[in-house]
Structure formats: C-alpha cells, structure tokens
XYZ file of C-alpha atoms in Angstrom:
412
model
C 0.000 0.001 -0.002
C 0.989 3.631 -0.391
C 1.947 5.894 2.532
C -0.750 5.088 5.103
C 0.070 8.181 7.135
C -0.859 10.745 4.475
C -4.272 12.003 5.576
C -7.053 11.076 3.218
C -8.731 14.378 4.088
C -5.829 16.217 2.420
C -7.400 15.334 -0.936
C -10.335 17.649 -0.177
C -10.342 21.386 -0.843
C -10.299 23.908 1.981
C -13.955 24.754 1.251
C -14.972 21.096 1.322
C -13.166 20.555 4.614
C -14.900 23.565 6.181
C -18.235 21.906 5.343
C -17.116 18.460 6.432
C -15.670 19.208 9.883
C -19.009 20.231 11.501
C -20.539 17.129 9.940
C -17.870 14.951 11.568
C -18.489 16.593 14.945
C -22.206 15.857 14.657
C -21.570 12.291 13.493
C -19.498 11.740 16.630
C -22.440 12.865 18.793
C -24.737 10.416 17.009
C -22.602 7.431 18.020
C -24.595 7.357 21.250
C -27.908 7.651 19.446
C -26.840 4.470 17.677
C -25.363 2.578 20.599
C -27.451 3.399 23.646
C -30.723 1.983 22.312
C -29.134 -1.464 22.316
C -27.682 -0.918 25.795
C -31.142 -0.045 27.141
C -32.524 -3.192 25.543
C -29.787 -5.388 27.008
C -29.156 -3.834 30.412
C -31.890 -1.280 31.217
C -31.917 2.493 31.602
C -29.768 2.766 34.734
C -26.960 0.607 33.357
C -27.165 2.497 30.052
C -26.457 5.681 32.000
C -23.450 4.106 33.682
C -22.131 2.954 30.298
C -22.429 6.520 29.000
C -20.579 7.896 32.021
C -17.722 5.429 31.616
C -17.663 5.849 27.832
C -17.312 9.654 27.822
C -15.099 9.916 30.911
C -12.709 7.374 29.424
C -12.293 9.172 26.114
C -12.886 12.905 26.557
C -9.863 13.829 28.718
C -7.584 12.183 26.156
C -9.024 13.723 23.017
C -9.536 17.134 24.659
C -5.812 17.399 25.397
C -4.976 16.166 21.895
C -6.991 18.972 20.287
C -5.464 21.557 22.640
C -1.978 20.519 21.536
C -2.890 20.307 17.855
C -4.406 23.808 17.709
C -2.103 25.541 20.180
C -4.583 26.682 22.818
C -3.267 24.811 25.859
C -4.037 26.520 29.139
C -5.668 26.101 32.533
C -8.457 28.661 32.312
C -12.144 28.884 31.434
C -11.476 29.987 27.849
C -9.438 26.832 27.251
C -12.316 24.701 28.515
C -14.785 26.515 26.235
C -12.562 26.179 23.161
C -12.300 22.477 23.857
C -16.077 22.103 23.990
C -16.390 23.826 20.600
C -14.193 21.127 19.055
C -15.702 18.171 20.920
C -18.004 15.512 19.458
C -19.924 15.810 22.730
C -20.951 19.360 21.785
C -21.312 19.594 17.988
C -22.029 23.138 16.755
C -25.652 24.286 16.537
C -27.085 20.828 17.303
C -25.751 21.337 20.839
C -25.925 25.123 20.696
C -23.588 26.245 23.489
C -23.536 29.992 24.174
C -20.599 31.171 26.285
C -20.030 34.028 28.735
C -16.581 34.768 30.162
C -16.388 36.811 33.358
C -12.655 36.460 33.850
C -9.944 33.851 33.504
C -11.447 31.640 36.218
C -15.193 32.293 35.935
C -17.657 31.736 33.137
C -21.060 30.429 32.181
C -22.672 28.684 29.270
C -26.213 27.868 28.293
C -27.734 25.805 25.505
C -30.081 27.636 23.168
C -30.783 24.268 21.575
C -29.922 20.825 22.908
C -30.436 18.202 20.231
C -29.782 15.429 22.737
C -32.608 16.753 24.941
C -34.947 16.892 21.947
C -34.196 13.215 21.337
C -34.671 12.143 24.956
C -37.615 14.278 26.161
C -40.219 12.148 24.343
C -38.908 9.112 26.266
C -40.003 10.555 29.594
C -38.661 12.320 32.667
C -36.622 9.348 33.945
C -34.545 9.350 30.753
C -34.147 13.131 30.904
C -32.849 12.892 34.468
C -30.480 10.098 33.492
C -28.942 12.253 30.768
C -29.071 15.729 32.285
C -28.199 14.754 35.874
C -26.673 11.280 36.222
C -24.557 11.443 33.056
C -23.776 15.154 32.787
C -22.348 15.696 36.265
C -19.438 13.236 36.095
C -18.797 13.670 32.360
C -18.618 17.477 32.527
C -16.064 17.077 35.326
C -14.169 14.522 33.219
C -14.017 17.007 30.345
C -12.886 19.844 32.619
C -10.149 17.736 34.233
C -8.313 17.736 30.899
C -7.749 21.481 31.365
C -7.773 22.073 35.124
C -8.580 19.490 37.811
C -9.922 22.270 40.040
C -12.584 23.312 37.553
C -16.195 22.784 38.564
C -19.084 22.847 36.092
C -22.335 23.218 37.999
C -25.967 23.774 36.919
C -27.895 26.999 37.259
C -30.878 25.123 35.878
C -31.334 22.029 33.780
C -34.047 19.637 32.577
C -36.562 18.262 33.239
C -37.801 21.624 32.024
C -40.187 23.579 34.198
C -42.169 25.048 32.600
C -42.106 22.434 29.849
C -41.009 24.977 27.214
C -38.289 26.598 29.337
C -35.585 28.315 27.329
C -32.626 28.167 27.279
C -32.685 24.421 27.761
C -30.051 24.537 30.505
C -27.429 26.862 31.999
C -24.188 26.144 33.854
C -21.425 27.952 35.720
C -17.739 27.128 35.277
C -15.544 28.131 38.214
C -11.871 27.363 38.738
C -10.699 27.875 42.308
C -7.650 26.637 44.184
C -9.938 25.727 47.088
C -11.815 23.180 44.972
C -10.736 19.567 45.510
C -8.892 18.150 42.506
C -10.968 15.949 40.228
C -9.244 12.703 39.281
C -9.884 10.817 36.034
C -12.377 7.952 36.327
C -11.080 4.368 35.932
C -12.190 4.080 32.280
C -9.658 6.764 31.364
C -6.744 4.571 32.445
C -7.970 1.769 30.180
C -8.417 3.956 27.095
C -5.062 5.683 27.707
C -3.304 2.377 26.955
C -4.690 2.204 23.403
C -2.740 3.100 20.263
C -5.398 5.698 19.429
C -4.600 7.671 22.594
C -1.071 8.709 21.597
C -1.336 8.343 17.812
C 1.011 10.739 16.017
C -0.594 12.843 13.274
C 0.986 15.263 10.824
C 1.576 18.718 12.351
C -0.218 21.743 10.942
C 1.796 23.695 8.380
C 2.118 27.236 9.842
C 2.866 28.702 6.379
C -0.445 27.561 4.880
C -3.022 30.259 4.070
C -5.509 30.775 6.881
C -5.434 30.230 10.627
C -3.139 27.461 11.768
C -4.288 27.452 15.381
C -6.981 28.619 17.785
C -4.623 30.585 20.028
C -6.513 33.855 19.597
C -9.749 35.000 21.207
C -12.611 32.661 22.016
C -15.319 33.128 19.389
C -19.052 32.609 19.670
C -19.277 30.232 16.708
C -16.213 28.660 15.173
C -15.981 29.598 11.493
C -14.110 26.623 10.118
C -13.601 28.442 6.805
C -11.035 30.705 8.524
C -8.706 27.781 9.226
C -6.007 26.819 6.774
C -6.274 23.697 4.656
C -3.561 22.076 6.759
C -5.354 22.929 10.030
C -8.685 21.591 8.732
C -7.059 18.326 7.711
C -5.646 17.926 11.208
C -8.970 18.865 12.839
C -10.819 16.312 10.692
C -8.327 13.609 11.629
C -8.548 14.517 15.315
C -12.358 14.481 15.264
C -12.337 10.999 13.718
C -9.881 9.922 16.391
C -12.279 11.285 19.016
C -14.862 8.871 17.647
C -12.485 5.935 17.817
C -11.520 6.766 21.392
C -15.191 7.069 22.348
C -15.915 3.730 20.713
C -13.005 2.021 22.479
C -14.352 3.343 25.773
C -17.888 2.229 24.834
C -16.748 -1.311 24.075
C -14.908 -1.498 27.398
C -18.009 -0.330 29.319
C -20.307 -2.751 27.492
C -17.931 -5.644 28.090
C -18.049 -5.062 31.860
C -21.798 -5.787 31.782
C -22.110 -8.436 29.106
C -22.680 -12.080 29.897
C -20.409 -13.154 27.038
C -18.002 -11.798 24.473
C -20.611 -12.609 21.836
C -23.050 -10.225 23.513
C -20.404 -7.506 23.687
C -19.590 -7.884 20.021
C -23.229 -7.934 18.921
C -24.112 -4.711 20.784
C -21.000 -2.985 19.458
C -21.644 -4.242 15.927
C -25.131 -2.751 16.035
C -23.713 0.570 17.221
C -21.264 0.562 14.295
C -23.863 -0.357 11.674
C -26.188 2.426 12.810
C -23.551 5.139 12.769
C -21.951 3.798 9.572
C -25.137 4.395 7.600
C -25.994 7.827 8.986
C -22.372 9.021 8.716
C -22.137 7.928 5.079
C -25.402 9.665 4.234
C -24.294 12.970 5.775
C -20.759 12.900 4.318
C -22.059 12.040 0.852
C -24.614 14.872 0.977
C -22.214 17.460 2.416
C -19.666 16.855 -0.345
C -22.261 16.364 -3.137
C -20.599 13.154 -4.267
C -21.931 11.073 -7.189
C -24.742 8.588 -6.503
C -22.883 5.603 -7.953
C -20.230 3.030 -7.106
C -17.455 5.608 -7.363
C -19.295 8.012 -5.064
C -19.796 5.201 -2.563
C -16.085 4.333 -2.593
C -15.158 7.977 -2.127
C -17.587 8.201 0.799
C -15.993 5.132 2.396
C -12.553 6.649 1.855
C -13.608 9.687 3.930
C -15.715 7.795 6.497
C -14.734 7.913 10.201
C -14.653 4.111 10.150
C -11.494 4.338 8.024
C -9.902 7.532 9.374
C -7.484 8.915 10.328
C -5.160 7.205 7.866
C -2.470 6.888 10.535
C -4.873 4.725 12.554
C -6.612 2.676 9.845
C -4.447 1.506 6.932
C -6.614 1.638 3.799
C -6.600 2.906 0.236
C -8.885 3.010 -2.797
C -7.205 1.777 -5.972
C -8.543 0.191 -9.162
C -12.115 0.346 -7.935
C -11.342 -1.492 -4.693
C -11.150 -0.457 -1.052
C -8.124 -2.268 0.368
C -7.618 -2.520 4.127
C -4.446 -3.786 5.798
C -3.114 -4.403 9.320
C -2.966 -1.167 11.288
C -2.837 0.398 14.773
C -6.634 0.119 14.843
C -6.341 -3.660 14.558
C -3.745 -3.606 17.329
C -6.251 -1.897 19.634
C -8.496 -4.943 19.340
C -11.855 -3.239 19.848
C -11.722 -0.690 17.036
C -14.507 -0.456 14.470
C -12.380 -1.857 11.661
C -12.134 -5.141 13.569
C -15.863 -5.592 12.968
C -15.472 -5.375 9.205
C -14.146 -7.950 6.770
C -15.114 -10.923 4.612
C -17.367 -12.440 7.289
C -18.745 -9.136 8.626
C -20.058 -6.865 5.906
C -23.084 -5.250 7.574
C -21.383 -1.939 8.438
C -19.955 -1.526 4.933
C -23.324 -2.422 3.447
C -25.076 0.143 5.639
C -22.631 2.824 4.462
C -23.016 2.207 0.713
C -26.777 1.659 0.914
C -27.152 5.055 2.569
C -26.086 6.432 -0.832
C -28.207 4.099 -2.959
C -30.149 1.115 -1.529
C -29.233 -0.922 -4.608
C -25.530 -0.774 -3.765
C -23.758 -3.623 -1.999
C -20.238 -4.761 -1.160
C -18.300 -7.903 -1.998
C -15.388 -8.500 0.373
C -12.490 -10.942 -0.054
C -9.457 -11.643 2.095
C -8.744 -12.307 5.751
C -10.073 -10.540 8.891
C -7.024 -8.261 9.054
C -6.379 -7.737 5.346
C -9.171 -7.542 2.825
C -10.497 -5.815 -0.270
C -14.052 -4.586 -0.876
C -15.735 -3.852 -4.180
C -18.931 -1.820 -4.435
C -21.471 -3.483 -6.722
C -24.988 -2.641 -7.862
C -27.894 -5.064 -7.381
C -31.163 -5.038 -9.283
C -33.329 -4.822 -6.184
C -33.090 -2.160 -3.484
C -32.266 -3.397 0.013
C -34.311 -2.332 3.023
C -32.639 0.058 5.456
C -30.897 -1.815 8.244
C -32.768 -1.776 11.558
C -29.675 -0.321 13.235
C -29.660 2.650 10.858
C -33.408 3.152 11.322
C -32.918 3.287 15.105
C -30.190 5.939 14.757
C -32.406 7.920 12.407
C -34.849 8.511 15.272
C -32.404 11.181 16.435
C -33.157 14.667 15.168
C -29.427 14.865 14.459
C -29.729 12.463 11.540
C -31.487 15.128 9.432
C -30.108 18.213 11.198
C -29.120 21.071 8.870
C -26.400 23.571 9.739
C -27.039 27.269 9.150
C -24.612 30.146 8.466
C -23.449 31.883 11.650
C -21.375 35.012 12.366
C -18.215 34.253 14.296
C -17.767 36.989 16.920
C -15.060 37.266 19.580
C -16.226 36.778 23.156
C -14.752 39.293 25.573
C -14.921 39.157 29.381
C -17.933 41.001 30.810
C-alpha cells in the first residue's frame, strides 16, 4: 500500500473541509444515538447511564488534550475549557448550541439555546431526561474539565426536566476554577483507554505557512468559522475528530464488556452501534460533499468515512475500484470499528453504501485483518438496516447547519 500516514482528508479542498468538519463533529455525537438503544434493551436504563458515564469519561480527557496541543490553545483557564467544547463531538455546533459568557480567567457560564440530545430524549419521559441531564452530565462534565484544570467545577444554574415544559434556554451552567476546589481525578475508564494506540497516535503537524489560521490561540469566538482555518489545520482537525470517535468507541466497548454475559453479547451490541452510525455518517458525508450517486461516489464516501480515518490509525486505500484494508494500529487496539469489518462481517460496509443508494452492495475478499471490498450494484433495493433506522430517530440524523457570524467573546 501507499503511505498510510498521508491524511485522506488532504485530498479535499479547503472549502470542502470547512463543510465536512461540522458534519464529523455531529456524526460523533450520534454514536450514542446508535449505541445506547441497544444498551437499554440489554441492560436497562440505569446501566445504560453508567455505560455513558464510563464511555465519555474514558475518552474525553484524552481527546480534549490532543486537540489543545494540535491547535495551540493549551491553558488552565475557562477559555481553554470553552474552546475544547467547541471542538468536541460531545458538543457539535448548533445541534448542541452552546452559548458562552466569560467573566474572567477563572469564571464563566454557558447555556444551551438548543440541545439536540434533549430533543431526542424528552419524548422518552422524565426518567430518561434525568439520566442524561443529571446522572450522566455531572461526572462527564467534570471529566471534560479535568483535561484542562482538575480544580474546575461545572455546575448547573438550571437544567431539565424543564419547568415550565417549554423553558428556554434548555439549561445553564457555571464554570468556576478555584484553588480551594478539591482536585478531580480521572475515572477508571480513562486509564484503560489511555493504553490504546489511538490515545497517543502521532498525526501530521499543521503547516504554519499555509493560508488561513493554523491554530486557535486567539480570542474565544461565539461560533467557530471553520472556513477561517487553513487547509492544513482543517485536515488535522478532521483527523482529530475521527480519532475522538475511535476513542469514544473504544471506551464504549470497554463499558459494554463489563456488563455483558459473554463476548458474543459484547460484540453484537457494538456491531449494532457501528452499523447504525456507519449508515448515517455515510449519508451525511455524501450529501455534504455532493458526491456522485454511484459506485465511485460510494467508494469515495468510504474513503472519507470515520470508520477508516485517520489514515495513521486505519491503513486503507482506494485503488482500481477497490477499497483495500491492511493491518494497522486500529487492529492492534483490538476493539476498534475496523475489527468488525471484513469478509465475514459486511453489515457496516453495506449500511454505508446503501445510505447512498439502496441498490448498492459490497463484496469483500481476504482475511479478517487484510481484505479488499468492491462496491457493486444489485437489481433490487435493500431495506434500510434496523440499526440505521434506530439511529435515524435522532433529530441529528437530518439536522441542517445554518450560516453563523463568528464573533469574539470578551470578558464581561
């Protein structure tokens, strides 16, 4: 294979990358819309909440620090925390519409003008709302903050269940950093995920001579305008966002395994999570980049799919009409998505290509760690996979981004 470390996102234009990065952030959020339905079915609501806590607390401190280093905004203050949230799959722009206020270096607030996750959960009832907005948010917000300052505390001013039922904004929180606060320590899941190849994967540095912003070292802005970043920076951001997804998935698999009665049950739940997100991600990527609705467009979509990126983590290439996958750090990690794809497991790849055209299919030859896939067209259209249909219940599946002005936020 050719150089596996050259980012596949580098083949996109700067304009295309600026459209794609928000899509990738939203796709990362939808991983839970895909996975948690199956956790509820297998283990119940309360255990689902514990899985979510372990999943996010295991991954977010690692990927938050990675993005800080990549974009040069490392610090210990409130602004650093807020910048991290803007580039976090847990808070995709507009769908999770965070609005920030900075009082000073150590004090700030944010509220959500729109919480897509709440819109998905509210119809399920107050118990599910409390699980998400109380049981899950408290420890996972602390886990995110610990990546910047272990003495940061994120605490609610108000949060759902909403009273009155149409209360707006959906929630509001204070962020206070104080030396008197006890230090927050990472939760146990973090120490498991930190051992994975994905955690310390080396990616190409941003070229500081490229046109456009090469970092986020300047002021905090209300809405990140990805079009202001350089091509090189956008490539790195796209790779980092895909890596966020892999880290979240590795943490998810670990949490599910702790509760499963067998390895077969673990694998089946995690396979369903992958199939659901594979289809929705392919649909959104294909639409955002206006790719052809044919076999070539499907291969190009796979080439840019989080399942196969970043290139330094998943060794793959498209040549001669084939997607070829080889041994890679993702295989070394054992629980990565790519390990659930191959000649005997085609459902995720099928979900991805059928999101483009239900008559498309894949034929896969090779071994579990080294295989080649060809996209083919069938006469009859296939039904949408149940796993994709479940993920589509989220309002995020059809969410449309709107133009926003990017304004600097100054302390009040």
